[in-house]
């Protein structure tokens, strides 16, 4: 035992190194500015309002978002992945300490043959029992940093799971808002169709009256009826879209279909977007978007796995120890187990070096390195896609505003055209084709106006999603609902693992390496 102590001291002193690369944040191409310079609706001041959906000034939308946070099932799954990552990090942290710590005890029956030994001459029985109780320990020293790298990887994985949860919040908020806009758009389209049906019914009545008086042919009546029935036929199609949007919103809120009527009571109008929107500078999306942080943290976790794989190439140094009491009923009794003379122990270091591995371990390092490179490129691609999404939404938001202004003018002109054509047809100044054209044009222009208004709201939702806003409001809120936590704790002792996210889990930086 004395000769093992110097070796133990040397190994402990040298166990501070770590093999493998240190993580450095990858470089990603980000534009210097957005392509909306000089556009009065877009400002580059820092985005400070995390509750972006409230910019629409719609209390119904506010209630829907809050209920989605409380009840959305995929969001709960994302929160449970954080809980899983916390527990996994606990496992990795524990591996830095003695990996085997067990109390043992056994009783072994032994029966010897007469030819094995002349027991009768020694006064022993051929049949006897061996008793033993003890404590065994095994500690592989973290000489090459394998277990420290494991903790680094687990910490980055935990932070990545927290970023994924935040990304799920962003996506959920945007999807609730987008679906709500879709519902209101269908409602407006249906209201416009019903309004045009009334106008077209009036036109049919005029045509029938003129036909009855012999002022026109039956063709006018048939054409008026055709347009009217065609408009009526659009209502069931719009109803399909409306019901499907209702069902989609119900799923987002964790409810069965048909359970949202009370929540959606109120003015049936498309949410009005604010006149201007703040987008910040392009570089801010690297900090604000949780999916970008998740991609970076996933790469950081994989970088540490390269070090874990490289550590397998080198010898492992393990301390093995055992202490206990051993006794036998041969020539004694079970009471001998408690005697000081029954004490037995073993202790010493062990070195294992799998040098004849036929390239298996080296290829294991290559596998981890290839996965790391994939994640580096994935990070760069995530940043590029983020910039693209912001740019696309900006263009859509700005151009939809311009389109709406033209559509407003077109609707006013179409309404006046219908009024004039109806008067002139009643007086016999124009044929009924002019009335039909005016009525068709009115419905088309009204629908175009509704779609342009909807596009403004939808593009603004897409813009806020692309900017990564919304997750901040859930900081400090438990990632697992109270009902789910209570159910889990009935099955398992969770300690403080299913608790409010700890501050490091919202870190913007990887847990190790150079920045």
Tab-separated table of C-alpha atoms in Angstrom:
chain	number	residue	atom	x	y	z
A	1	UNK	CA	0.000	0.000	0.000
A	2	UNK	CA	2.867	2.355	0.798
A	3	UNK	CA	4.273	2.003	-2.714
A	4	UNK	CA	0.912	2.920	-4.220
A	5	UNK	CA	0.656	6.260	-2.436
A	6	UNK	CA	3.394	8.061	-4.422
A	7	UNK	CA	1.809	6.908	-7.667
A	8	UNK	CA	-1.593	8.128	-6.470
A	9	UNK	CA	-0.148	11.546	-5.655
A	10	UNK	CA	1.500	11.832	-9.075
A	11	UNK	CA	-1.667	10.839	-10.938
A	12	UNK	CA	-3.804	13.230	-8.931
A	13	UNK	CA	-1.403	16.105	-9.594
A	14	UNK	CA	-1.376	15.427	-13.323
A	15	UNK	CA	-5.120	14.878	-13.741
A	16	UNK	CA	-5.851	18.496	-14.643
A	17	UNK	CA	-5.227	18.311	-18.396
A	18	UNK	CA	-7.948	17.843	-21.015
A	19	UNK	CA	-7.465	16.529	-24.523
A	20	UNK	CA	-9.544	17.699	-27.450
A	21	UNK	CA	-10.244	21.111	-28.995
A	22	UNK	CA	-11.587	24.140	-27.162
A	23	UNK	CA	-14.803	25.500	-28.618
A	24	UNK	CA	-14.761	28.844	-30.397
A	25	UNK	CA	-17.918	30.516	-31.600
A	26	UNK	CA	-18.090	29.947	-35.374
A	27	UNK	CA	-18.089	32.866	-37.766
A	28	UNK	CA	-21.351	33.422	-39.630
A	29	UNK	CA	-22.186	35.885	-42.380
A	30	UNK	CA	-24.608	38.553	-41.195
A	31	UNK	CA	-25.623	41.618	-43.248
A	32	UNK	CA	-24.485	44.967	-41.937
A	33	UNK	CA	-27.972	46.445	-42.305
A	34	UNK	CA	-31.429	45.476	-43.524
A	35	UNK	CA	-32.536	46.314	-47.053
A	36	UNK	CA	-35.148	48.806	-45.839
A	37	UNK	CA	-33.010	51.923	-45.526
A	38	UNK	CA	-35.144	55.030	-45.849
A	39	UNK	CA	-38.398	53.125	-45.265
A	40	UNK	CA	-40.358	55.162	-42.678
A	41	UNK	CA	-42.261	52.135	-41.375
A	42	UNK	CA	-39.053	50.378	-40.285
A	43	UNK	CA	-36.734	51.621	-37.532
A	44	UNK	CA	-33.481	50.055	-36.394
A	45	UNK	CA	-33.735	51.047	-32.765
A	46	UNK	CA	-33.224	48.132	-30.340
A	47	UNK	CA	-36.234	45.873	-29.864
A	48	UNK	CA	-37.331	46.256	-26.251
A	49	UNK	CA	-40.948	45.016	-26.168
A	50	UNK	CA	-40.944	41.241	-25.716
A	51	UNK	CA	-44.760	41.080	-25.778
A	52	UNK	CA	-44.914	41.972	-29.451
A	53	UNK	CA	-48.402	40.531	-30.038
A	54	UNK	CA	-49.836	43.302	-27.879
A	55	UNK	CA	-48.873	45.758	-30.604
A	56	UNK	CA	-52.072	44.691	-32.403
A	57	UNK	CA	-54.158	46.026	-29.525
A	58	UNK	CA	-56.433	42.963	-29.623
A	59	UNK	CA	-57.454	41.631	-26.164
A	60	UNK	CA	-58.685	38.366	-27.689
A	61	UNK	CA	-55.260	37.663	-29.161
A	62	UNK	CA	-53.660	38.462	-25.800
A	63	UNK	CA	-55.875	35.880	-24.071
A	64	UNK	CA	-55.173	33.246	-26.713
A	65	UNK	CA	-51.399	33.639	-26.380
A	66	UNK	CA	-51.535	33.369	-22.599
A	67	UNK	CA	-53.688	30.236	-22.731
A	68	UNK	CA	-51.362	28.678	-25.295
A	69	UNK	CA	-48.449	29.169	-22.893
A	70	UNK	CA	-50.389	27.374	-20.175
A	71	UNK	CA	-51.867	24.523	-22.212
A	72	UNK	CA	-49.892	23.837	-25.393
A	73	UNK	CA	-48.712	20.216	-25.306
A	74	UNK	CA	-45.601	20.435	-27.560
A	75	UNK	CA	-44.367	23.308	-25.370
A	76	UNK	CA	-44.717	21.067	-22.318
A	77	UNK	CA	-42.655	18.402	-24.107
A	78	UNK	CA	-39.950	20.992	-24.816
A	79	UNK	CA	-39.955	21.919	-21.123
A	80	UNK	CA	-39.599	18.282	-20.104
A	81	UNK	CA	-36.544	17.998	-22.338
A	82	UNK	CA	-34.922	20.623	-20.092
A	83	UNK	CA	-35.759	18.443	-17.090
A	84	UNK	CA	-34.231	15.456	-18.867
A	85	UNK	CA	-31.087	17.455	-19.673
A	86	UNK	CA	-30.744	18.542	-16.036
A	87	UNK	CA	-30.896	14.935	-14.882
A	88	UNK	CA	-28.424	13.888	-17.590
A	89	UNK	CA	-26.017	16.610	-16.471
A	90	UNK	CA	-26.300	15.243	-12.937
A	91	UNK	CA	-25.209	11.838	-14.223
A	92	UNK	CA	-22.231	13.309	-16.069
A	93	UNK	CA	-21.213	15.353	-13.037
A	94	UNK	CA	-21.315	12.284	-10.822
A	95	UNK	CA	-18.956	10.418	-13.134
A	96	UNK	CA	-16.101	12.699	-12.020
A	97	UNK	CA	-16.122	10.998	-8.629
A	98	UNK	CA	-15.555	7.333	-7.718
A	99	UNK	CA	-17.595	5.487	-10.312
A	100	UNK	CA	-18.143	2.387	-8.154
A	101	UNK	CA	-19.052	2.649	-4.466
A	102	UNK	CA	-20.871	-0.446	-3.304
A	103	UNK	CA	-21.462	-2.252	-0.048
A	104	UNK	CA	-21.304	-6.014	-0.441
A	105	UNK	CA	-22.251	-9.061	1.530
A	106	UNK	CA	-22.365	-12.736	0.700
A	107	UNK	CA	-22.592	-16.206	2.132
A	108	UNK	CA	-21.057	-19.025	0.102
A	109	UNK	CA	-21.545	-22.736	0.778
A	110	UNK	CA	-18.486	-24.908	0.055
A	111	UNK	CA	-18.313	-28.696	-0.263
A	112	UNK	CA	-14.885	-30.287	-0.822
A	113	UNK	CA	-14.207	-33.772	-2.105
A	114	UNK	CA	-12.279	-36.267	-0.018
A	115	UNK	CA	-9.507	-36.255	-2.598
A	116	UNK	CA	-9.091	-32.464	-2.491
A	117	UNK	CA	-7.523	-32.542	0.997
A	118	UNK	CA	-7.175	-34.813	4.020
A	119	UNK	CA	-9.559	-32.681	6.073
A	120	UNK	CA	-10.306	-35.226	8.779
A	121	UNK	CA	-6.685	-35.235	9.877
A	122	UNK	CA	-6.750	-31.412	10.149
A	123	UNK	CA	-9.996	-31.403	12.082
A	124	UNK	CA	-12.038	-29.508	9.399
A	125	UNK	CA	-15.371	-30.427	7.920
A	126	UNK	CA	-15.677	-31.041	4.219
A	127	UNK	CA	-18.818	-28.902	4.110
A	128	UNK	CA	-18.654	-25.336	5.448
A	129	UNK	CA	-19.756	-21.726	4.810
A	130	UNK	CA	-17.770	-18.593	3.932
A	131	UNK	CA	-19.076	-15.214	5.136
A	132	UNK	CA	-18.049	-11.771	3.894
A	133	UNK	CA	-19.217	-8.164	4.225
A	134	UNK	CA	-17.363	-5.193	2.845
A	135	UNK	CA	-17.091	-2.061	0.748
A	136	UNK	CA	-15.681	-1.862	-2.781
A	137	UNK	CA	-14.681	1.315	-4.627
A	138	UNK	CA	-13.338	2.077	-8.088
A	139	UNK	CA	-12.261	5.506	-9.251
A	140	UNK	CA	-10.990	6.141	-12.762
A	141	UNK	CA	-9.011	9.361	-12.480
A	142	UNK	CA	-9.974	12.019	-14.990
A	143	UNK	CA	-6.391	12.229	-16.206
A	144	UNK	CA	-7.225	13.195	-19.796
A	145	UNK	CA	-10.316	15.269	-18.966
A	146	UNK	CA	-12.787	12.715	-20.326
A	147	UNK	CA	-15.315	13.296	-17.554
A	148	UNK	CA	-14.740	17.052	-17.476
A	149	UNK	CA	-15.462	17.121	-21.172
A	150	UNK	CA	-18.601	15.130	-20.445
A	151	UNK	CA	-19.758	17.791	-17.994
A	152	UNK	CA	-18.970	20.494	-20.551
A	153	UNK	CA	-21.003	18.635	-23.154
A	154	UNK	CA	-23.873	18.078	-20.740
A	155	UNK	CA	-23.900	21.727	-19.685
A	156	UNK	CA	-23.982	22.884	-23.295
A	157	UNK	CA	-26.705	20.333	-23.987
A	158	UNK	CA	-28.759	21.693	-21.095
A	159	UNK	CA	-28.377	25.238	-22.379
A	160	UNK	CA	-29.307	24.063	-25.876
A	161	UNK	CA	-32.459	22.397	-24.561
A	162	UNK	CA	-33.365	25.654	-22.797
A	163	UNK	CA	-32.824	27.520	-26.075
A	164	UNK	CA	-35.000	24.959	-27.864
A	165	UNK	CA	-37.712	25.608	-25.282
A	166	UNK	CA	-37.435	29.338	-25.931
A	167	UNK	CA	-37.577	28.668	-29.667
A	168	UNK	CA	-40.748	26.648	-29.108
A	169	UNK	CA	-42.248	29.650	-27.294
A	170	UNK	CA	-41.398	31.915	-30.234
A	171	UNK	CA	-42.894	29.485	-32.748
A	172	UNK	CA	-46.008	28.908	-30.629
A	173	UNK	CA	-46.677	32.622	-30.155
A	174	UNK	CA	-46.302	33.285	-33.872
A	175	UNK	CA	-48.489	30.333	-34.839
A	176	UNK	CA	-51.263	31.379	-32.459
A	177	UNK	CA	-51.168	34.918	-33.863
A	178	UNK	CA	-51.024	33.713	-37.473
A	179	UNK	CA	-53.944	31.326	-36.972
A	180	UNK	CA	-55.961	34.031	-35.247
A	181	UNK	CA	-55.346	36.385	-38.186
A	182	UNK	CA	-56.463	33.596	-40.522
A	183	UNK	CA	-59.705	33.132	-38.556
A	184	UNK	CA	-60.507	36.830	-38.636
A	185	UNK	CA	-59.674	36.969	-42.357
A	186	UNK	CA	-62.100	34.158	-43.159
A	187	UNK	CA	-64.766	35.892	-41.078
A	188	UNK	CA	-64.261	39.145	-42.997
A	189	UNK	CA	-64.349	37.326	-46.350
A	190	UNK	CA	-67.604	35.633	-45.370
A	191	UNK	CA	-69.132	38.933	-44.264
A	192	UNK	CA	-68.134	40.500	-47.590
A	193	UNK	CA	-69.593	37.579	-49.513
A	194	UNK	CA	-72.875	37.970	-47.653
A	195	UNK	CA	-72.880	41.706	-48.378
A	196	UNK	CA	-72.316	41.045	-52.078
A	197	UNK	CA	-75.058	38.435	-52.073
A	198	UNK	CA	-77.480	41.117	-50.923
A	199	UNK	CA	-76.259	43.469	-53.650
A	200	UNK	CA	-76.563	40.748	-56.286
A	201	UNK	CA	-80.037	39.819	-55.042
A	202	UNK	CA	-81.047	43.432	-55.644
A	203	UNK	CA	-79.622	43.218	-59.156
A	204	UNK	CA	-81.575	40.011	-59.799
A	205	UNK	CA	-84.779	41.632	-58.601
A	206	UNK	CA	-84.254	44.541	-60.988
A	207	UNK	CA	-83.566	42.176	-63.879
A	208	UNK	CA	-86.698	40.146	-63.107
A	209	UNK	CA	-88.789	43.314	-62.896
A	210	UNK	CA	-87.507	44.600	-66.228
A	211	UNK	CA	-88.039	41.182	-67.822
A	212	UNK	CA	-91.604	41.029	-66.501
A	213	UNK	CA	-92.273	44.454	-68.001
A	214	UNK	CA	-90.764	43.396	-71.310
A	215	UNK	CA	-87.924	45.876	-71.044
A	216	UNK	CA	-85.218	43.217	-71.380
A	217	UNK	CA	-84.691	39.569	-72.236
A	218	UNK	CA	-84.587	36.582	-69.921
A	219	UNK	CA	-80.828	36.475	-70.461
A	220	UNK	CA	-80.360	39.260	-67.919
A	221	UNK	CA	-82.281	37.248	-65.323
A	222	UNK	CA	-80.261	34.106	-65.977
A	223	UNK	CA	-76.935	35.956	-65.821
A	224	UNK	CA	-77.911	37.676	-62.563
A	225	UNK	CA	-78.939	34.327	-61.037
A	226	UNK	CA	-75.679	32.726	-62.169
A	227	UNK	CA	-73.553	35.391	-60.481
A	228	UNK	CA	-75.674	35.210	-57.316
A	229	UNK	CA	-75.437	31.438	-56.992
A	230	UNK	CA	-71.722	31.535	-57.692
A	231	UNK	CA	-71.222	33.979	-54.833
A	232	UNK	CA	-73.411	31.876	-52.557
A	233	UNK	CA	-71.282	28.827	-53.436
A	234	UNK	CA	-68.172	30.586	-52.096
A	235	UNK	CA	-69.595	30.634	-48.553
A	236	UNK	CA	-69.227	26.862	-47.879
A	237	UNK	CA	-65.644	27.003	-49.146
A	238	UNK	CA	-64.872	29.872	-46.797
A	239	UNK	CA	-66.601	27.987	-43.981
A	240	UNK	CA	-64.246	25.038	-44.542
A	241	UNK	CA	-61.212	27.271	-44.138
A	242	UNK	CA	-62.704	28.930	-41.071
A	243	UNK	CA	-63.491	25.654	-39.321
A	244	UNK	CA	-60.057	24.246	-40.106
A	245	UNK	CA	-58.456	27.371	-38.638
A	246	UNK	CA	-60.652	26.994	-35.548
A	247	UNK	CA	-59.459	23.399	-35.180
A	248	UNK	CA	-55.828	24.399	-35.630
A	249	UNK	CA	-56.149	27.054	-32.928
A	250	UNK	CA	-57.851	24.563	-30.606
A	251	UNK	CA	-54.893	22.196	-30.995
A	252	UNK	CA	-52.447	25.006	-30.239
A	253	UNK	CA	-54.331	25.723	-27.032
A	254	UNK	CA	-54.438	22.050	-26.050
A	255	UNK	CA	-58.211	21.872	-26.445
A	256	UNK	CA	-60.526	19.593	-28.427
A	257	UNK	CA	-62.173	21.018	-31.571
A	258	UNK	CA	-65.170	23.261	-31.018
A	259	UNK	CA	-64.115	24.692	-27.657
A	260	UNK	CA	-63.171	28.253	-28.615
A	261	UNK	CA	-66.440	30.024	-29.358
A	262	UNK	CA	-66.466	31.982	-26.103
A	263	UNK	CA	-62.802	32.979	-26.438
A	264	UNK	CA	-63.288	34.321	-29.960
A	265	UNK	CA	-66.338	36.421	-29.197
A	266	UNK	CA	-65.786	40.025	-30.158
A	267	UNK	CA	-65.352	42.202	-33.248
A	268	UNK	CA	-64.744	40.055	-36.310
A	269	UNK	CA	-62.077	42.155	-37.908
A	270	UNK	CA	-58.526	41.552	-39.040
A	271	UNK	CA	-56.000	42.719	-36.395
A	272	UNK	CA	-54.554	46.087	-37.305
A	273	UNK	CA	-50.758	46.210	-37.324
A	274	UNK	CA	-48.914	49.247	-35.953
A	275	UNK	CA	-47.750	51.825	-38.458
A	276	UNK	CA	-44.055	51.293	-37.638
A	277	UNK	CA	-41.976	48.438	-36.300
A	278	UNK	CA	-38.535	48.342	-34.644
A	279	UNK	CA	-36.252	45.585	-35.910
A	280	UNK	CA	-32.840	46.413	-34.446
A	281	UNK	CA	-29.613	45.716	-36.289
A	282	UNK	CA	-28.909	42.430	-38.099
A	283	UNK	CA	-26.202	41.364	-35.648
A	284	UNK	CA	-28.775	41.346	-32.845
A	285	UNK	CA	-30.464	38.213	-34.205
A	286	UNK	CA	-27.397	36.240	-33.047
A	287	UNK	CA	-28.296	37.158	-29.477
A	288	UNK	CA	-32.073	37.326	-29.726
A	289	UNK	CA	-33.002	34.226	-31.731
A	290	UNK	CA	-32.968	31.119	-29.526
A	291	UNK	CA	-32.615	28.745	-32.479
A	292	UNK	CA	-29.306	30.440	-33.367
A	293	UNK	CA	-28.111	30.000	-29.774
A	294	UNK	CA	-29.288	26.396	-29.792
A	295	UNK	CA	-27.288	25.696	-32.952
A	296	UNK	CA	-24.186	27.231	-31.369
A	297	UNK	CA	-24.625	25.327	-28.103
A	298	UNK	CA	-25.202	22.049	-29.914
A	299	UNK	CA	-21.886	22.582	-31.682
A	300	UNK	CA	-20.227	23.360	-28.331
A	301	UNK	CA	-21.598	20.145	-26.830
A	302	UNK	CA	-20.315	18.145	-29.783
A	303	UNK	CA	-16.887	19.793	-29.549
A	304	UNK	CA	-16.526	18.385	-26.033
A	305	UNK	CA	-17.447	14.921	-27.312
A	306	UNK	CA	-14.330	15.011	-29.487
A	307	UNK	CA	-12.277	15.318	-26.279
A	308	UNK	CA	-14.179	12.394	-24.740
A	309	UNK	CA	-13.379	10.250	-27.779
A	310	UNK	CA	-9.717	11.319	-27.816
A	311	UNK	CA	-9.317	10.413	-24.149
A	312	UNK	CA	-10.063	6.796	-25.098
A	313	UNK	CA	-6.795	6.734	-27.089
A	314	UNK	CA	-4.704	7.096	-23.931
A	315	UNK	CA	-4.174	4.918	-20.875
A	316	UNK	CA	-6.766	5.131	-18.126
A	317	UNK	CA	-5.629	5.216	-14.511
A	318	UNK	CA	-7.949	3.666	-11.984
A	319	UNK	CA	-7.753	3.318	-8.223
A	320	UNK	CA	-9.329	0.104	-6.947
A	321	UNK	CA	-9.962	-0.596	-3.290
A	322	UNK	CA	-11.815	-3.084	-1.155
A	323	UNK	CA	-12.144	-3.481	2.603
A	324	UNK	CA	-14.261	-5.908	4.570
A	325	UNK	CA	-14.588	-8.842	6.950
A	326	UNK	CA	-14.200	-12.450	5.902
A	327	UNK	CA	-14.782	-15.610	7.943
A	328	UNK	CA	-15.582	-19.269	7.464
A	329	UNK	CA	-17.502	-21.858	9.472
A	330	UNK	CA	-14.714	-24.315	8.785
A	331	UNK	CA	-12.985	-24.608	12.132
A	332	UNK	CA	-15.048	-21.733	13.576
A	333	UNK	CA	-18.451	-20.084	13.755
A	334	UNK	CA	-20.261	-17.165	12.149
A	335	UNK	CA	-19.230	-15.083	15.148
A	336	UNK	CA	-15.681	-15.002	13.812
A	337	UNK	CA	-16.850	-12.477	11.215
A	338	UNK	CA	-16.877	-9.724	13.830
A	339	UNK	CA	-13.336	-10.432	14.935
A	340	UNK	CA	-10.485	-8.047	14.153
A	341	UNK	CA	-8.704	-11.030	12.693
A	342	UNK	CA	-11.395	-11.227	9.956
A	343	UNK	CA	-10.386	-7.863	8.478
A	344	UNK	CA	-9.228	-8.025	4.850
A	345	UNK	CA	-8.469	-5.329	2.311
A	346	UNK	CA	-6.932	-4.708	-1.079
A	347	UNK	CA	-5.865	-1.408	-2.623
A	348	UNK	CA	-3.882	-0.229	-5.591
A	349	UNK	CA	-3.810	1.496	-8.966
A	350	UNK	CA	-4.667	-0.085	-12.286
A	351	UNK	CA	-3.625	1.029	-15.756
A	352	UNK	CA	-5.594	0.061	-18.878
A	353	UNK	CA	-4.434	1.001	-22.360
A	354	UNK	CA	-6.328	-0.446	-25.346
A	355	UNK	CA	-3.486	0.136	-27.802
A	356	UNK	CA	-4.401	-2.768	-30.113
A	357	UNK	CA	-7.815	-1.405	-31.113
A	358	UNK	CA	-7.416	-1.778	-34.906
A	359	UNK	CA	-8.210	1.867	-35.550
A	360	UNK	CA	-11.560	1.649	-33.749
A	361	UNK	CA	-10.817	4.447	-31.296
A	362	UNK	CA	-9.263	6.733	-33.903
A	363	UNK	CA	-12.290	6.305	-36.115
A	364	UNK	CA	-14.430	7.092	-33.091
A	365	UNK	CA	-12.652	10.461	-32.853
A	366	UNK	CA	-13.201	11.011	-36.566
A	367	UNK	CA	-16.910	10.296	-36.198
A	368	UNK	CA	-17.240	12.902	-33.442
A	369	UNK	CA	-15.181	15.442	-35.394
A	370	UNK	CA	-17.307	14.962	-38.525
A	371	UNK	CA	-20.459	15.511	-36.468
A	372	UNK	CA	-18.907	18.653	-34.990
A	373	UNK	CA	-18.152	20.046	-38.440
A	374	UNK	CA	-21.729	19.329	-39.502
A	375	UNK	CA	-23.009	21.351	-36.552
A	376	UNK	CA	-20.652	24.235	-37.336
A	377	UNK	CA	-22.040	24.426	-40.854
A	378	UNK	CA	-25.565	24.019	-39.490
A	379	UNK	CA	-24.951	27.049	-37.260
A	380	UNK	CA	-23.856	29.128	-40.229
A	381	UNK	CA	-26.890	27.975	-42.201
A	382	UNK	CA	-29.197	28.795	-39.279
A	383	UNK	CA	-27.841	32.354	-39.186
A	384	UNK	CA	-28.286	32.735	-42.951
A	385	UNK	CA	-31.863	31.454	-42.780
A	386	UNK	CA	-32.601	33.797	-39.891
A	387	UNK	CA	-31.412	36.788	-41.911
A	388	UNK	CA	-33.433	35.591	-44.901
A	389	UNK	CA	-36.583	35.227	-42.804
A	390	UNK	CA	-36.229	38.739	-41.410
A	391	UNK	CA	-35.623	40.201	-44.864
A	392	UNK	CA	-38.562	38.329	-46.411
A	393	UNK	CA	-40.898	39.470	-43.633
A	394	UNK	CA	-39.690	43.078	-43.913
A	395	UNK	CA	-40.357	43.131	-47.651
A	396	UNK	CA	-43.774	41.554	-47.134
A	397	UNK	CA	-44.725	43.993	-44.381
A	398	UNK	CA	-43.695	47.098	-46.331
A	399	UNK	CA	-45.120	46.039	-49.689
A	400	UNK	CA	-48.400	44.808	-48.168
A	401	UNK	CA	-48.956	48.277	-46.739
A	402	UNK	CA	-48.496	49.738	-50.207
A	403	UNK	CA	-50.824	47.161	-51.730
A	404	UNK	CA	-53.500	47.903	-49.128
A	405	UNK	CA	-53.507	51.592	-50.039
A	406	UNK	CA	-54.157	50.718	-53.697
A	407	UNK	CA	-56.817	48.168	-52.768
A	408	UNK	CA	-58.649	50.704	-50.620
A	409	UNK	CA	-58.871	53.019	-53.630
A	410	UNK	CA	-59.919	50.143	-55.883
A	411	UNK	CA	-62.745	49.129	-53.532
A	412	UNK	CA	-64.115	52.682	-53.419
A	413	UNK	CA	-64.066	52.837	-57.208
A	414	UNK	CA	-65.743	49.421	-57.499
A	415	UNK	CA	-68.489	50.412	-55.061
A	416	UNK	CA	-69.201	53.562	-57.046
A	417	UNK	CA	-69.207	51.531	-60.255
A	418	UNK	CA	-71.871	49.186	-58.868
A	419	UNK	CA	-74.031	52.093	-57.771
A	420	UNK	CA	-73.815	53.807	-61.166
A	421	UNK	CA	-74.365	50.672	-63.209
A	422	UNK	CA	-77.452	49.726	-61.174
A	423	UNK	CA	-78.999	53.158	-61.665
A	424	UNK	CA	-78.190	53.226	-65.375
A	425	UNK	CA	-79.486	49.688	-65.908
A	426	UNK	CA	-82.731	50.501	-64.096
A	427	UNK	CA	-83.128	53.463	-66.463
A	428	UNK	CA	-82.212	51.342	-69.473
A	429	UNK	CA	-79.075	53.332	-70.267
A	430	UNK	CA	-76.719	50.291	-70.166
A	431	UNK	CA	-77.133	46.569	-70.606
A	432	UNK	CA	-76.968	44.116	-67.713
A	433	UNK	CA	-73.431	43.027	-68.600
A	434	UNK	CA	-72.159	46.318	-67.172
A	435	UNK	CA	-73.920	45.532	-63.893
A	436	UNK	CA	-72.460	42.006	-63.796
A	437	UNK	CA	-68.953	43.276	-64.445
A	438	UNK	CA	-69.262	45.920	-61.739
A	439	UNK	CA	-70.585	43.439	-59.165
A	440	UNK	CA	-67.884	40.874	-59.951
A	441	UNK	CA	-65.227	43.558	-59.704
A	442	UNK	CA	-66.534	44.744	-56.332
A	443	UNK	CA	-66.319	41.279	-54.796
A	444	UNK	CA	-62.819	40.736	-56.187
A	445	UNK	CA	-61.549	44.100	-54.959
A	446	UNK	CA	-63.067	43.648	-51.508
A	447	UNK	CA	-61.444	40.232	-51.209
A	448	UNK	CA	-58.132	41.649	-52.382
A	449	UNK	CA	-58.370	44.391	-49.770
A	450	UNK	CA	-59.051	41.825	-47.034
A	451	UNK	CA	-56.130	39.698	-48.207
A	452	UNK	CA	-53.810	42.729	-48.257
A	453	UNK	CA	-54.864	43.685	-44.728
A	454	UNK	CA	-54.353	40.083	-43.624
A	455	UNK	CA	-50.943	40.012	-45.332
A	456	UNK	CA	-49.813	43.033	-43.317
A	457	UNK	CA	-50.693	41.321	-40.036
A	458	UNK	CA	-49.286	37.967	-41.143
A	459	UNK	CA	-46.014	39.483	-42.336
A	460	UNK	CA	-45.660	41.375	-39.072
A	461	UNK	CA	-46.145	38.115	-37.172
A	462	UNK	CA	-43.513	36.495	-39.397
A	463	UNK	CA	-41.186	39.432	-38.792
A	464	UNK	CA	-41.429	39.197	-35.017
A	465	UNK	CA	-40.928	35.446	-35.221
A	466	UNK	CA	-37.865	35.937	-37.446
A	467	UNK	CA	-36.477	38.437	-34.953
A	468	UNK	CA	-36.869	35.797	-32.239
A	469	UNK	CA	-39.119	37.787	-29.935
A	470	UNK	CA	-41.495	36.557	-27.263
A	471	UNK	CA	-39.493	34.058	-25.229
A	472	UNK	CA	-38.329	36.641	-22.696
A	473	UNK	CA	-41.747	36.849	-21.020
A	474	UNK	CA	-41.392	33.229	-19.865
A	475	UNK	CA	-38.059	33.656	-18.098
A	476	UNK	CA	-38.276	32.517	-14.493
A	477	UNK	CA	-41.530	30.649	-15.138
A	478	UNK	CA	-41.431	26.875	-14.409
A	479	UNK	CA	-40.968	24.933	-17.629
A	480	UNK	CA	-43.230	22.152	-16.350
A	481	UNK	CA	-46.828	23.011	-15.343
A	482	UNK	CA	-47.791	22.392	-11.725
A	483	UNK	CA	-50.209	19.618	-12.665
A	484	UNK	CA	-47.557	17.726	-14.629
A	485	UNK	CA	-44.934	18.264	-11.929
A	486	UNK	CA	-47.275	16.871	-9.279
A	487	UNK	CA	-47.989	13.826	-11.426
A	488	UNK	CA	-44.284	13.174	-11.990
A	489	UNK	CA	-43.405	13.542	-8.315
A	490	UNK	CA	-45.934	10.867	-7.416
A	491	UNK	CA	-43.830	8.421	-9.435
A	492	UNK	CA	-40.286	9.628	-8.798
A	493	UNK	CA	-38.244	11.654	-6.311
A	494	UNK	CA	-37.293	14.629	-8.494
A	495	UNK	CA	-35.728	16.813	-5.817
A	496	UNK	CA	-35.307	20.302	-7.295
A	497	UNK	CA	-34.806	19.093	-10.872
A	498	UNK	CA	-38.389	19.926	-11.923
A	499	UNK	CA	-38.066	23.523	-10.790
A	500	UNK	CA	-37.889	27.035	-12.171
A	501	UNK	CA	-35.118	27.368	-14.818
A	502	UNK	CA	-31.861	28.344	-13.211
A	503	UNK	CA	-30.060	31.446	-14.440
A	504	UNK	CA	-27.295	29.589	-16.373
A	505	UNK	CA	-29.965	27.943	-18.518
A	506	UNK	CA	-30.709	31.230	-20.247
A	507	UNK	CA	-27.066	32.023	-20.918
A	508	UNK	CA	-26.289	33.469	-24.303
A	509	UNK	CA	-22.836	31.870	-24.468
A	510	UNK	CA	-21.498	28.316	-24.510
A	511	UNK	CA	-20.325	27.012	-21.148
A	512	UNK	CA	-16.709	26.526	-22.125
A	513	UNK	CA	-14.035	27.425	-24.614
A	514	UNK	CA	-13.026	30.714	-26.133
A	515	UNK	CA	-15.584	33.287	-27.151
